[in-house]
CSV table of N, CA and C in Angstrom, one decimal:
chain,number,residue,atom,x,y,z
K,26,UNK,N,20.6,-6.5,13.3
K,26,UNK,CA,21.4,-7.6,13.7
K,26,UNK,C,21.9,-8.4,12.5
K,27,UNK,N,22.4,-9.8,12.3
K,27,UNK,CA,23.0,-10.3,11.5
K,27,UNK,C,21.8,-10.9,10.8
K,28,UNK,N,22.2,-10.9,9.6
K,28,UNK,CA,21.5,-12.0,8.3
K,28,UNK,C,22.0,-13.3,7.8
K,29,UNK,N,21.8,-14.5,8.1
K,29,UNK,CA,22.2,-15.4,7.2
K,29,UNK,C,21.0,-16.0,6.2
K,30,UNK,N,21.9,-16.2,4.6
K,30,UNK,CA,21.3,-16.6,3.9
K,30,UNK,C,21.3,-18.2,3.8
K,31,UNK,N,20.1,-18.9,3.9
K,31,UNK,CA,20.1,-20.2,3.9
K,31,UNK,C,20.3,-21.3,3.0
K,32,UNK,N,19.6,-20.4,2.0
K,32,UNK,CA,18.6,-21.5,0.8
K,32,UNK,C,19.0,-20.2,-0.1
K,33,UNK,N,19.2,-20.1,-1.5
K,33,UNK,CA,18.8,-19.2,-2.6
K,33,UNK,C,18.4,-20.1,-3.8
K,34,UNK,N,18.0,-19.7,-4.6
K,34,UNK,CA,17.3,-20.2,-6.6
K,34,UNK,C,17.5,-19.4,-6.7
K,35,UNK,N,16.9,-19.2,-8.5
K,35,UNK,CA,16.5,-18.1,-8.9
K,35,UNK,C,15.2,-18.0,-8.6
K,36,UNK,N,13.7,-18.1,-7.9
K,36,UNK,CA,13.5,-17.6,-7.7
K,36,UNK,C,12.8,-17.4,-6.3
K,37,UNK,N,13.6,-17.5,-5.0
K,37,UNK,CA,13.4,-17.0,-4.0
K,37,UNK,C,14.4,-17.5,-3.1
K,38,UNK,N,14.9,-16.8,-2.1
K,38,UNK,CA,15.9,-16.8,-0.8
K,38,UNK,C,15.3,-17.0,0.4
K,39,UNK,N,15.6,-18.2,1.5
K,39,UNK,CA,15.6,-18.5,2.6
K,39,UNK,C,16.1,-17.2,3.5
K,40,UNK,N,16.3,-16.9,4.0
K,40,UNK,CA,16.6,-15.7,5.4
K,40,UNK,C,16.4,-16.3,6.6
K,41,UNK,N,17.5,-15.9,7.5
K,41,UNK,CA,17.3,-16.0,9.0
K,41,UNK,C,17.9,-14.9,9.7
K,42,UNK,N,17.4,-14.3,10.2
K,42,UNK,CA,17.7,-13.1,11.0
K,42,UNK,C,17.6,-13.5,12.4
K,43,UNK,N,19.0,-12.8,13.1
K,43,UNK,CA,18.6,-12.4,14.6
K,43,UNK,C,18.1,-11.6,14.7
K,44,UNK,N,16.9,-11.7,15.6
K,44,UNK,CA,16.0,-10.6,16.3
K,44,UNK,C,16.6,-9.9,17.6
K,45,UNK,N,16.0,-9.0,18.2
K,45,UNK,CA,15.7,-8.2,19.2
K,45,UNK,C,14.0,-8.4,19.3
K,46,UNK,N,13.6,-8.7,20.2
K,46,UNK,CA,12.1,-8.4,20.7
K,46,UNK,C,12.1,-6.6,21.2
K,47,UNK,N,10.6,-6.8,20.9
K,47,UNK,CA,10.7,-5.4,22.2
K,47,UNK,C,10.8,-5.2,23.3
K,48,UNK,N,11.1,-6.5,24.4
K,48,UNK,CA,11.0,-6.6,25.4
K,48,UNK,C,12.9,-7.1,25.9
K,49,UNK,N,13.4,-6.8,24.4
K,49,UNK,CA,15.0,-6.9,24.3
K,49,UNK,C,15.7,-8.7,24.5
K,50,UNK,N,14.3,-9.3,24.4
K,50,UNK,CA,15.1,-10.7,24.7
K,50,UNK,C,15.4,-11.3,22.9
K,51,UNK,N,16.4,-11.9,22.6
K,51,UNK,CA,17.3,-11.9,20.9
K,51,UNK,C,16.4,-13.2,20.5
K,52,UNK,N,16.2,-13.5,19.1
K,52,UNK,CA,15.5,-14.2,19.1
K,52,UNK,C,15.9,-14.6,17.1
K,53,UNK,N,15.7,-15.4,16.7
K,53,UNK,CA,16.0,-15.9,15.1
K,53,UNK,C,14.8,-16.1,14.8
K,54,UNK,N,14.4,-15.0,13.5
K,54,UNK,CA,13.3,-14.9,12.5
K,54,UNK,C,13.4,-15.4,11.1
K,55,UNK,N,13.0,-16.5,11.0
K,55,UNK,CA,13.1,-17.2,9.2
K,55,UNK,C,12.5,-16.7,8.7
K,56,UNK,N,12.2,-16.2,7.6
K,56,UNK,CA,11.5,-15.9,6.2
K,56,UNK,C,11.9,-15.9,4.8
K,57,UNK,N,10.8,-16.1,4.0
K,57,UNK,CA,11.0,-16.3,2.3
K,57,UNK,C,11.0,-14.7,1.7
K,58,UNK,N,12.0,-15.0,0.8
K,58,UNK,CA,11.9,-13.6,0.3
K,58,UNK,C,11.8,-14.0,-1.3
K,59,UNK,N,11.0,-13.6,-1.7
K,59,UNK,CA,10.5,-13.5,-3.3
K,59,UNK,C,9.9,-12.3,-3.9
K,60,UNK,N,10.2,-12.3,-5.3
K,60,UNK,CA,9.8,-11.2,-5.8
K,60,UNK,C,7.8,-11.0,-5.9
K,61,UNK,N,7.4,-9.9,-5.9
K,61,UNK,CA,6.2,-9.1,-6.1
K,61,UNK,C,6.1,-10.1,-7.3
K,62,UNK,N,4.9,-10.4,-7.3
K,62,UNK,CA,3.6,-10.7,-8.7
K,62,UNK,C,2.4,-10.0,-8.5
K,63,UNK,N,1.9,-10.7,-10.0
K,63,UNK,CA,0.7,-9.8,-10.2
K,63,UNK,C,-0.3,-10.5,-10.4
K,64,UNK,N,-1.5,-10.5,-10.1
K,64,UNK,CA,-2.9,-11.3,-10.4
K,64,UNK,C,-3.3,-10.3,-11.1
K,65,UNK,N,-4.4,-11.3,-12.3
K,65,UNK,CA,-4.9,-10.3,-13.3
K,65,UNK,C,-6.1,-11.4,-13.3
K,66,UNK,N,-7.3,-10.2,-13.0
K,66,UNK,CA,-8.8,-11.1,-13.5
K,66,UNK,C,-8.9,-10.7,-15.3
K,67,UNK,N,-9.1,-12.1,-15.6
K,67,UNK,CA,-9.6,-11.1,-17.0
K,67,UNK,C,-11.1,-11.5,-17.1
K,68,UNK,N,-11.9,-10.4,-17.6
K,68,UNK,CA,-13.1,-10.4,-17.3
K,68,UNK,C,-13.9,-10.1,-18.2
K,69,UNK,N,-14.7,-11.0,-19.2
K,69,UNK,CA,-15.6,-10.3,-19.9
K,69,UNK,C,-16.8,-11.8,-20.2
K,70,UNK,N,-18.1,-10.8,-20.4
K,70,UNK,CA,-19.6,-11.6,-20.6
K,70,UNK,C,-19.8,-11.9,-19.2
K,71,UNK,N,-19.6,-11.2,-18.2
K,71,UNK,CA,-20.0,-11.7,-16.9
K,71,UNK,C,-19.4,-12.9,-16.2
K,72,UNK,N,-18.0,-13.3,-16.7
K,72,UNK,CA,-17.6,-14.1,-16.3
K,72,UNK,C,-16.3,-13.6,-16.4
K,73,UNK,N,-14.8,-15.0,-16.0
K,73,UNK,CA,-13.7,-14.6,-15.9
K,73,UNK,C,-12.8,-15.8,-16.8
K,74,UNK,N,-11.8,-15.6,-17.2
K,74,UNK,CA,-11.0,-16.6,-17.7
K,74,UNK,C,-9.8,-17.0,-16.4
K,75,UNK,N,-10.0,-18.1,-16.4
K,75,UNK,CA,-9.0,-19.1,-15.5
K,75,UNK,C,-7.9,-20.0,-15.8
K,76,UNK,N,-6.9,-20.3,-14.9
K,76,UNK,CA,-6.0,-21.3,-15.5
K,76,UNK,C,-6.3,-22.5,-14.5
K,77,UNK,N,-6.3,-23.4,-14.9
K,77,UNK,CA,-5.8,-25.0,-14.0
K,77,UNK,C,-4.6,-25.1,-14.3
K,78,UNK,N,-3.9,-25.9,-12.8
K,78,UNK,CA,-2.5,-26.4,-13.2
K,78,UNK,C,-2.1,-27.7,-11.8
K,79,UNK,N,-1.2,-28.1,-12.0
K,79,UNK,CA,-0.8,-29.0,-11.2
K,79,UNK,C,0.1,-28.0,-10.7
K,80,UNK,N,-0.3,-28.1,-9.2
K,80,UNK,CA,0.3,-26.9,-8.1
K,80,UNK,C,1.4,-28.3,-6.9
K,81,UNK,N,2.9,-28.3,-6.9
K,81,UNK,CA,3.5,-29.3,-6.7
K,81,UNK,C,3.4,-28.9,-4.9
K,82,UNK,N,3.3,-28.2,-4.4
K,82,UNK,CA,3.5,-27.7,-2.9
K,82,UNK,C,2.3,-29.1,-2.5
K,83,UNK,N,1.0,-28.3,-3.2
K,83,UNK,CA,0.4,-29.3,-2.4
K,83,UNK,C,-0.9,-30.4,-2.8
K,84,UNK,N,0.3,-30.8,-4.1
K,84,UNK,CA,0.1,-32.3,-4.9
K,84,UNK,C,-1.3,-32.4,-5.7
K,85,UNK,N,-1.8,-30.9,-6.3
K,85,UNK,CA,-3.0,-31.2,-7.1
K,85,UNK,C,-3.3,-30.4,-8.1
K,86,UNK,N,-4.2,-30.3,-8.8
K,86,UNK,CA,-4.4,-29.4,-9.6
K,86,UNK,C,-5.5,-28.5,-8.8
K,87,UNK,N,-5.5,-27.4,-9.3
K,87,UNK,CA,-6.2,-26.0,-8.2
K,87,UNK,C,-6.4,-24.8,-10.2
K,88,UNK,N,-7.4,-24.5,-10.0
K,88,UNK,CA,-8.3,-23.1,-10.9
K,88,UNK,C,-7.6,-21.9,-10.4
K,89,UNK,N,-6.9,-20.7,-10.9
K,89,UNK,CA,-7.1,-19.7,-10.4
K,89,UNK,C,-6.8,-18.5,-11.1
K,90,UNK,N,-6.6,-17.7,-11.4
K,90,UNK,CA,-6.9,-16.1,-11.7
K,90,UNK,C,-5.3,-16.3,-12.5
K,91,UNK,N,-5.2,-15.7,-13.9
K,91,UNK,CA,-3.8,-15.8,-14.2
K,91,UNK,C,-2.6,-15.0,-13.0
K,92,UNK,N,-1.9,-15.8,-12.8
K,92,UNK,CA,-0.8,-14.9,-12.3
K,92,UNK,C,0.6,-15.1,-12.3
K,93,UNK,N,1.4,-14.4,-11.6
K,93,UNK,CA,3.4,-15.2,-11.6
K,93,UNK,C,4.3,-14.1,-11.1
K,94,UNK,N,5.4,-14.2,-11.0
K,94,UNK,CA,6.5,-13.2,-11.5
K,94,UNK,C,7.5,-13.7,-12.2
K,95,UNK,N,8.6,-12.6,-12.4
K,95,UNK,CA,9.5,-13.2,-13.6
K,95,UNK,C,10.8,-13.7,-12.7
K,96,UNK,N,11.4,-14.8,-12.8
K,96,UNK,CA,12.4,-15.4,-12.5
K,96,UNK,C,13.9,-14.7,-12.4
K,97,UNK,N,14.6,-15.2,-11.5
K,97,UNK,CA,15.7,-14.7,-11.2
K,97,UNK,C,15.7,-13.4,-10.3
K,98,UNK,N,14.2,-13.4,-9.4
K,98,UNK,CA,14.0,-12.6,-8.5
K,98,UNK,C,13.6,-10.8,-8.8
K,99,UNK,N,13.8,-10.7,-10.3
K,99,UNK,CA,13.5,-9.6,-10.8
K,99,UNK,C,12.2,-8.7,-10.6
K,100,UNK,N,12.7,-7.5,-10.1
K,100,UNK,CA,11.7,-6.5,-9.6
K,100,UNK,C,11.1,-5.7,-10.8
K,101,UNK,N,10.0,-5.5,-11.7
K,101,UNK,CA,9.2,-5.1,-12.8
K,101,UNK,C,8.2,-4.2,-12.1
K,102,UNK,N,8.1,-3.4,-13.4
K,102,UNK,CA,6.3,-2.6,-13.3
K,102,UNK,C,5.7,-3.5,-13.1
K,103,UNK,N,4.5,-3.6,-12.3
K,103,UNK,CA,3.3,-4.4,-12.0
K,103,UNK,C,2.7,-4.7,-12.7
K,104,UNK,N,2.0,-3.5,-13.8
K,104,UNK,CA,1.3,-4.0,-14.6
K,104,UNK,C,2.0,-4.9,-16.3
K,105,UNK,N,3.1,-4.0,-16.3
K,105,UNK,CA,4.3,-5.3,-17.2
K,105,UNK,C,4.0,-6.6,-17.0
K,106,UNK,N,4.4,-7.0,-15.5
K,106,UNK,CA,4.4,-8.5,-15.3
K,106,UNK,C,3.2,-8.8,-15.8
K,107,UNK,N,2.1,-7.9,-15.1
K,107,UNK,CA,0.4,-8.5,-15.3
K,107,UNK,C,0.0,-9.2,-16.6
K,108,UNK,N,0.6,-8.2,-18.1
K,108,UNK,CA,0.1,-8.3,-19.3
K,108,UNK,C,1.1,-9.3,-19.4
K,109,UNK,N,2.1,-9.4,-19.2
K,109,UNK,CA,3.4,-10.7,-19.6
K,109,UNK,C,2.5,-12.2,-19.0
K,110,UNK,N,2.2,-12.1,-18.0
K,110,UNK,CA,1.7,-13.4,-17.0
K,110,UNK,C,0.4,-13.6,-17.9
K,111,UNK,N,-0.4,-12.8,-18.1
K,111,UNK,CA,-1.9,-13.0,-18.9
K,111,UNK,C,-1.5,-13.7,-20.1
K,112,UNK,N,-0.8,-12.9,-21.0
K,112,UNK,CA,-0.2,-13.8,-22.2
K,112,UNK,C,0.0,-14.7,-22.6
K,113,UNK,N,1.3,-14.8,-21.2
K,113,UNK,CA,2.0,-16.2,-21.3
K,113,UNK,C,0.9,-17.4,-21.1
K,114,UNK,N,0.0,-17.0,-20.2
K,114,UNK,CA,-0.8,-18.4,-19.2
K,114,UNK,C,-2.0,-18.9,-19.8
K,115,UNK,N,-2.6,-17.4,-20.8
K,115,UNK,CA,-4.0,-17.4,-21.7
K,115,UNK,C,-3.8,-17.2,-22.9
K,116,UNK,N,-2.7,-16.3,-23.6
K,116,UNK,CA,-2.6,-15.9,-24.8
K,116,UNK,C,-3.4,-14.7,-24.8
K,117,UNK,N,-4.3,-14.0,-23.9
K,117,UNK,CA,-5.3,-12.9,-23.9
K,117,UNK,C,-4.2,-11.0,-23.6
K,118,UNK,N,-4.7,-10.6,-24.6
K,118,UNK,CA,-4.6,-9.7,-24.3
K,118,UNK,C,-5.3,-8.3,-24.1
K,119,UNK,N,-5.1,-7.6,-23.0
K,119,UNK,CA,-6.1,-6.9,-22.6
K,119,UNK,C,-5.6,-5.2,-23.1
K,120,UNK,N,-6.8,-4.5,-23.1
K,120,UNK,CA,-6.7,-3.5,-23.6
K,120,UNK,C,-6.5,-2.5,-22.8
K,121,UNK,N,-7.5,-3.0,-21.6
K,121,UNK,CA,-7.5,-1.8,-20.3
K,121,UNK,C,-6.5,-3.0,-18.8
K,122,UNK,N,-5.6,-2.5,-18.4
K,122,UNK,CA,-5.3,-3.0,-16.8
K,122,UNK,C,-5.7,-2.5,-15.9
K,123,UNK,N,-6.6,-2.3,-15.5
K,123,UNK,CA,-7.2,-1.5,-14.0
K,123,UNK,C,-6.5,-1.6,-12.7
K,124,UNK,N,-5.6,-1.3,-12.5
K,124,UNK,CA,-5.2,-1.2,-10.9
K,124,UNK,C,-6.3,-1.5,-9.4
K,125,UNK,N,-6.4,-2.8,-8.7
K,125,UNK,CA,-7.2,-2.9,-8.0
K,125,UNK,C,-6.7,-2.5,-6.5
K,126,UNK,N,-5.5,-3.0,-6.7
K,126,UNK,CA,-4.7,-2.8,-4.9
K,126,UNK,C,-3.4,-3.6,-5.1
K,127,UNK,N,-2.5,-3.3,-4.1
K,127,UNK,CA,-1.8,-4.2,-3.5
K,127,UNK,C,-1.9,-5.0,-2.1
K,128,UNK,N,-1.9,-6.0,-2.0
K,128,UNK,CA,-1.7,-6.6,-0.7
K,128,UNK,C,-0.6,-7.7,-0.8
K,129,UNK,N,-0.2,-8.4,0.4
K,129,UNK,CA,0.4,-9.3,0.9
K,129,UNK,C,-0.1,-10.8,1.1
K,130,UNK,N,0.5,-11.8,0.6
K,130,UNK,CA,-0.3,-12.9,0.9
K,130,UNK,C,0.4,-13.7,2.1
K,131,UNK,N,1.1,-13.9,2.7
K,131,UNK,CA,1.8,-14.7,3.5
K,131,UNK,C,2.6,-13.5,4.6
K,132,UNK,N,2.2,-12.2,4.9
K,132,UNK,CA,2.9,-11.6,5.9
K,132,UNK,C,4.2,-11.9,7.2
K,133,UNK,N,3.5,-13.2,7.8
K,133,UNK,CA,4.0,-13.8,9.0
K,133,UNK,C,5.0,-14.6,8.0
K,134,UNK,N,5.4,-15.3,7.5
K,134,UNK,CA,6.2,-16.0,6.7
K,134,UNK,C,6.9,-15.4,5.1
K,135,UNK,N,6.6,-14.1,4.6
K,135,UNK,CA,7.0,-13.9,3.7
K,135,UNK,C,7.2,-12.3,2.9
K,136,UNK,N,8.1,-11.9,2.2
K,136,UNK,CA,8.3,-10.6,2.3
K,136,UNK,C,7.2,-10.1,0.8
K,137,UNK,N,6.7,-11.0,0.1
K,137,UNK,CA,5.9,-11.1,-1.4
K,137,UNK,C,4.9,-10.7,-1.0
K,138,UNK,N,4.4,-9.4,-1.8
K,138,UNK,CA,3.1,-9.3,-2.3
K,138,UNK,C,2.4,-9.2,-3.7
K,139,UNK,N,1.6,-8.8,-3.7
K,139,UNK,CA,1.4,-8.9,-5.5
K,139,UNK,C,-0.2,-7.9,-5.8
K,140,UNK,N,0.3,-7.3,-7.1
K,140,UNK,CA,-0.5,-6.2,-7.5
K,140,UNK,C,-1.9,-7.2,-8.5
K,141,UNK,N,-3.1,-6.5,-8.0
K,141,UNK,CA,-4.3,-7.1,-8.8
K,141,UNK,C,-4.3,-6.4,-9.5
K,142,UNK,N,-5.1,-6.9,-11.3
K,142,UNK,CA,-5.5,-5.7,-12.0
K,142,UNK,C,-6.9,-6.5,-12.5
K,143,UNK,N,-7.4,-5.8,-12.7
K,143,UNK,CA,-9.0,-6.1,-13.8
K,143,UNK,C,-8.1,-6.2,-15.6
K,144,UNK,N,-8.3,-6.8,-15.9
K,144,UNK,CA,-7.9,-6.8,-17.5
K,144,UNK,C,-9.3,-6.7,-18.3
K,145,UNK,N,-9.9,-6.3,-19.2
K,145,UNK,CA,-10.8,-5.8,-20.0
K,145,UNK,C,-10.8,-5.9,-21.6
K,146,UNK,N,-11.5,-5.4,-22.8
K,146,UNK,CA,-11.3,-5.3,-23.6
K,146,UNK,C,-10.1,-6.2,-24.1
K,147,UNK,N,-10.9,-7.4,-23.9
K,147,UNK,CA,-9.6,-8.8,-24.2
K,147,UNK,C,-9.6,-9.2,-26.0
K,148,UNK,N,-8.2,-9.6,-26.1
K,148,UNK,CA,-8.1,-10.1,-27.4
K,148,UNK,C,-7.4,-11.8,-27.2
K,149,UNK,N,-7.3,-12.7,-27.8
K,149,UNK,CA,-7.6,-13.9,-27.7
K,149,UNK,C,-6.2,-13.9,-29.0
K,150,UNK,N,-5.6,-15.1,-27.9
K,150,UNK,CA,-4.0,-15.1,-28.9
K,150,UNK,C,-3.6,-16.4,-28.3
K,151,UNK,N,-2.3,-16.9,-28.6
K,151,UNK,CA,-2.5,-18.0,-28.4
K,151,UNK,C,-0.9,-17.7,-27.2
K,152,UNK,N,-1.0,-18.8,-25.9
K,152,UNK,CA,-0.3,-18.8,-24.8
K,152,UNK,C,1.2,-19.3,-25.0
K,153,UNK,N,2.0,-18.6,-24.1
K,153,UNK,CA,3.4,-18.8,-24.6
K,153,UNK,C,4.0,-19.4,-23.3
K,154,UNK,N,3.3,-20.6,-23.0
K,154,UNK,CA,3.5,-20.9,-21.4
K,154,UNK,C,5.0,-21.8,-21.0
K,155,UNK,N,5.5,-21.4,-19.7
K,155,UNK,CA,6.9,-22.1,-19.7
K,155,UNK,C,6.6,-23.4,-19.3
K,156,UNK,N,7.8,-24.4,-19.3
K,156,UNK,CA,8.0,-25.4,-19.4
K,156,UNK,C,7.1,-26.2,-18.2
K,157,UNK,N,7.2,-25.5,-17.1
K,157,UNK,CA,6.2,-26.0,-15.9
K,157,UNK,C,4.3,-25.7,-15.9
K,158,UNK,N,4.5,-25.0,-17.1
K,158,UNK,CA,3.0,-24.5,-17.2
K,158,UNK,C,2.7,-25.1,-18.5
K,159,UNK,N,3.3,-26.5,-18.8
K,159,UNK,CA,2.9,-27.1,-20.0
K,159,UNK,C,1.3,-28.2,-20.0
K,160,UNK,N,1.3,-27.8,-18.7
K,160,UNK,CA,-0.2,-28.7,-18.4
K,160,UNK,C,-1.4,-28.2,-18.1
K,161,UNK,N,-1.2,-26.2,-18.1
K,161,UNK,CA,-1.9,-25.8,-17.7
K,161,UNK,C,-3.3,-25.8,-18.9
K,162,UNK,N,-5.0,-25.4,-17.8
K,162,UNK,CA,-5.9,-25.5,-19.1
K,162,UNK,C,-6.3,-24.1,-18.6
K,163,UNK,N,-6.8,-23.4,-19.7
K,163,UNK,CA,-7.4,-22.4,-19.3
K,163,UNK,C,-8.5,-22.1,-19.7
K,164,UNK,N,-9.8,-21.6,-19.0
K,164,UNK,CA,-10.9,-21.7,-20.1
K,164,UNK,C,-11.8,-20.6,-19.1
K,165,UNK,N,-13.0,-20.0,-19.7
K,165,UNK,CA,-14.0,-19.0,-19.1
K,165,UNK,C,-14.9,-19.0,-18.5
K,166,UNK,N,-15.2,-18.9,-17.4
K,166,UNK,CA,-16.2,-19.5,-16.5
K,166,UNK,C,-17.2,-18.3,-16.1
K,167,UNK,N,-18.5,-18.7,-15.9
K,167,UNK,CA,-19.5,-17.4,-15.3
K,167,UNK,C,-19.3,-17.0,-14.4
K,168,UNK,N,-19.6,-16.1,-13.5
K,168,UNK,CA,-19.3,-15.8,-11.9
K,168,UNK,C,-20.2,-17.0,-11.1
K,169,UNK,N,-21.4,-17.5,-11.3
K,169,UNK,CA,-22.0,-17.9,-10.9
K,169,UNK,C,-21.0,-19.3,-10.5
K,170,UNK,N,-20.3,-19.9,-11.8
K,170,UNK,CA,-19.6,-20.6,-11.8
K,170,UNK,C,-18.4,-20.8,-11.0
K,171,UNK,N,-18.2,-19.7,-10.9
K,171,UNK,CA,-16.7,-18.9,-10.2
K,171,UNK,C,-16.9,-19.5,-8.6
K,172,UNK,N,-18.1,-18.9,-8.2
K,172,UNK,CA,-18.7,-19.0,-6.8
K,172,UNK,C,-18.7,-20.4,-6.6
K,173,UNK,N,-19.2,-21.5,-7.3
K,173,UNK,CA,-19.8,-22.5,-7.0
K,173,UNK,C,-18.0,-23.4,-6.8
K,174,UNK,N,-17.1,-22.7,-7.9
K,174,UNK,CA,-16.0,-23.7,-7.8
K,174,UNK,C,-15.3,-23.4,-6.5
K,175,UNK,N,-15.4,-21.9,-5.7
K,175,UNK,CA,-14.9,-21.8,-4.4
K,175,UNK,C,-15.5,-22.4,-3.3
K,176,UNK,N,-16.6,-22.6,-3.2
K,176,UNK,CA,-17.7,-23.1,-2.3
K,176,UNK,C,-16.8,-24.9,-2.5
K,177,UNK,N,-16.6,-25.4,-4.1
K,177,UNK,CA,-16.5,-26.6,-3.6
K,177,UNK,C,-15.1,-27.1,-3.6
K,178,UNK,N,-14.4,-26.3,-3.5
K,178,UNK,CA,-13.1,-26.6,-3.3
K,178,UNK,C,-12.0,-26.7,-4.6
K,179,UNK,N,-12.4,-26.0,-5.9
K,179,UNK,CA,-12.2,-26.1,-7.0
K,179,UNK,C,-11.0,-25.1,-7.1
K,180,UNK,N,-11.2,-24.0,-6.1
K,180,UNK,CA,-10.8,-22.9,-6.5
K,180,UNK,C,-10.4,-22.6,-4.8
K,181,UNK,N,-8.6,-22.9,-4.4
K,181,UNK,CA,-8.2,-22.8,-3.0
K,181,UNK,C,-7.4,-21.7,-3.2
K,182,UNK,N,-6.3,-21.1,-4.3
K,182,UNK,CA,-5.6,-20.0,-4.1
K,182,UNK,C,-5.9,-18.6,-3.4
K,183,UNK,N,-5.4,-18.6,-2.0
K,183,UNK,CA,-5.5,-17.3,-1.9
K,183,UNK,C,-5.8,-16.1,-2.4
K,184,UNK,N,-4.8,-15.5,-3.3
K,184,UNK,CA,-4.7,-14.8,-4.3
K,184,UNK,C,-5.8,-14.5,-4.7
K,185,UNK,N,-5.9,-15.9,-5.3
K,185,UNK,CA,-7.5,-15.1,-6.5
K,185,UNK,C,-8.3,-15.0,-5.7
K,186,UNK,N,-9.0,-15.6,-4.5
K,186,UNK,CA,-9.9,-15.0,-3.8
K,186,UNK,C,-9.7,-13.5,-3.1
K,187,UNK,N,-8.3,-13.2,-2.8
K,187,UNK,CA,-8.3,-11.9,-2.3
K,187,UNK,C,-8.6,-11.1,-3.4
K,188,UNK,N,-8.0,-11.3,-4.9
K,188,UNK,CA,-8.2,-10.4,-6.0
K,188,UNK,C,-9.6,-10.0,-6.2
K,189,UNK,N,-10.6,-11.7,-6.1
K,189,UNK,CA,-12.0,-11.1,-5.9
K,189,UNK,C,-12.7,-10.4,-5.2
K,190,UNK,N,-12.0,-10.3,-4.1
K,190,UNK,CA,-12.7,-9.4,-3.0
K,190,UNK,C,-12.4,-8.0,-3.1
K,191,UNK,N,-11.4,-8.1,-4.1
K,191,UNK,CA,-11.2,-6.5,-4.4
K,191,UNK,C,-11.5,-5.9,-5.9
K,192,UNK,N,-12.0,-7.3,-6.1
K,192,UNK,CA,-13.1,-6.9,-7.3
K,192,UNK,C,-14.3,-6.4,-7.1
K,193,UNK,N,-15.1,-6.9,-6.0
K,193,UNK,CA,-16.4,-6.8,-5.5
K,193,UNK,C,-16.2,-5.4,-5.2
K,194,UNK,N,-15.4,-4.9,-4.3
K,194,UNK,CA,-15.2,-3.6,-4.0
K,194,UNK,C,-14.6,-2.5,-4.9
K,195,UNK,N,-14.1,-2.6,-5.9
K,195,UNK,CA,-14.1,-1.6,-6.8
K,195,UNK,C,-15.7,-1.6,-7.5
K,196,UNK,N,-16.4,-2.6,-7.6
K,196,UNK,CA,-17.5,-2.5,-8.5
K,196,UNK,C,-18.2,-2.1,-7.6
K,197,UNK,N,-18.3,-1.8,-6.1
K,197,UNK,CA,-19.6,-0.8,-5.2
K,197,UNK,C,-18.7,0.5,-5.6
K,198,UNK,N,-17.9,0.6,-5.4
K,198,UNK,CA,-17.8,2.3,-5.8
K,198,UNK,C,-18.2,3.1,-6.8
């Protein structure tokens, strides 16, 4: 059926589509369309390195797992963006990217998913963060630590909690 575009930036497009149901009654479907990112744990001494930042949607600062995509809607290797986003956000560079999975974070509302990777054999360099990531802190926390910041609200990003869940499950296999 027809497509109108609502809203565009560079980095994501409003959509409204006419529907068809299955039951053939017409109907208008909004959704966000943005490019694929990539979450990257980086992980060494039993712990992980993290970013803080002031997150503007919903007015606070939030911990989470480096991640991003590149602007102007641009579609990249996964693991490209991964090592570009780690860089930019930590300055760390990893030696091994592990491919954890792909999933979707916002399904019902959005066409974005984003690839996890384990980053490993890290090297320590200094961050090349953009203009909106000039506040960010980044520093290395234990798992133990990791746990305690989810539990108290330290640590709300989706994302990195899905990434960890598919950290836990690569490490049973």
């Amino acid at each position: 059926m027809a497509t109108k575009v609502v809203y565009r930036n560079r980095w994501m497009t409003v959509r409204e589509d006419r529907i068809v149901r299955p039951d053939q009654s017409e109907g208008i479907y909004g959704f966000l369309e943005k490019p694929d990112f990539a979450v990257v744990i980086p992980a060494e001494r039993d712990g992980f390195h993290l970013v803080e930042e002031y997150r503007y949607p919903i007015g606070a600062r939030t911990w989470s797992f480096p991640q991003g995509s590149f602007p102007d809607r641009r579609a990249v290797d996964p693991e490209r963006l991964g090592r570009a986003e780690l860089a930019e956000e930590t300055g760390l560079l990893a030696r091994t990217m592990t491919p954890l999975g792909f999933l979707h974070g916002a399904h019902g509302t959005s066409d974005q998913g984003f690839t996890v990777f384990l980053a490993t054999g890290l090297t320590p360099g200094a961050p090349s963060r953009e203009p909106e990531e000039q506040d960010m802190v980044h520093r290395l926390v234990s798992r133990a630590e990791f746990c305690r910041m989810v539990r108290t609200g330290l640590i709300t990003d989706s994302s990195t909690l899905a990434a960890y869940g598919l950290l836990l499950m690569y490490e049973q296999d």
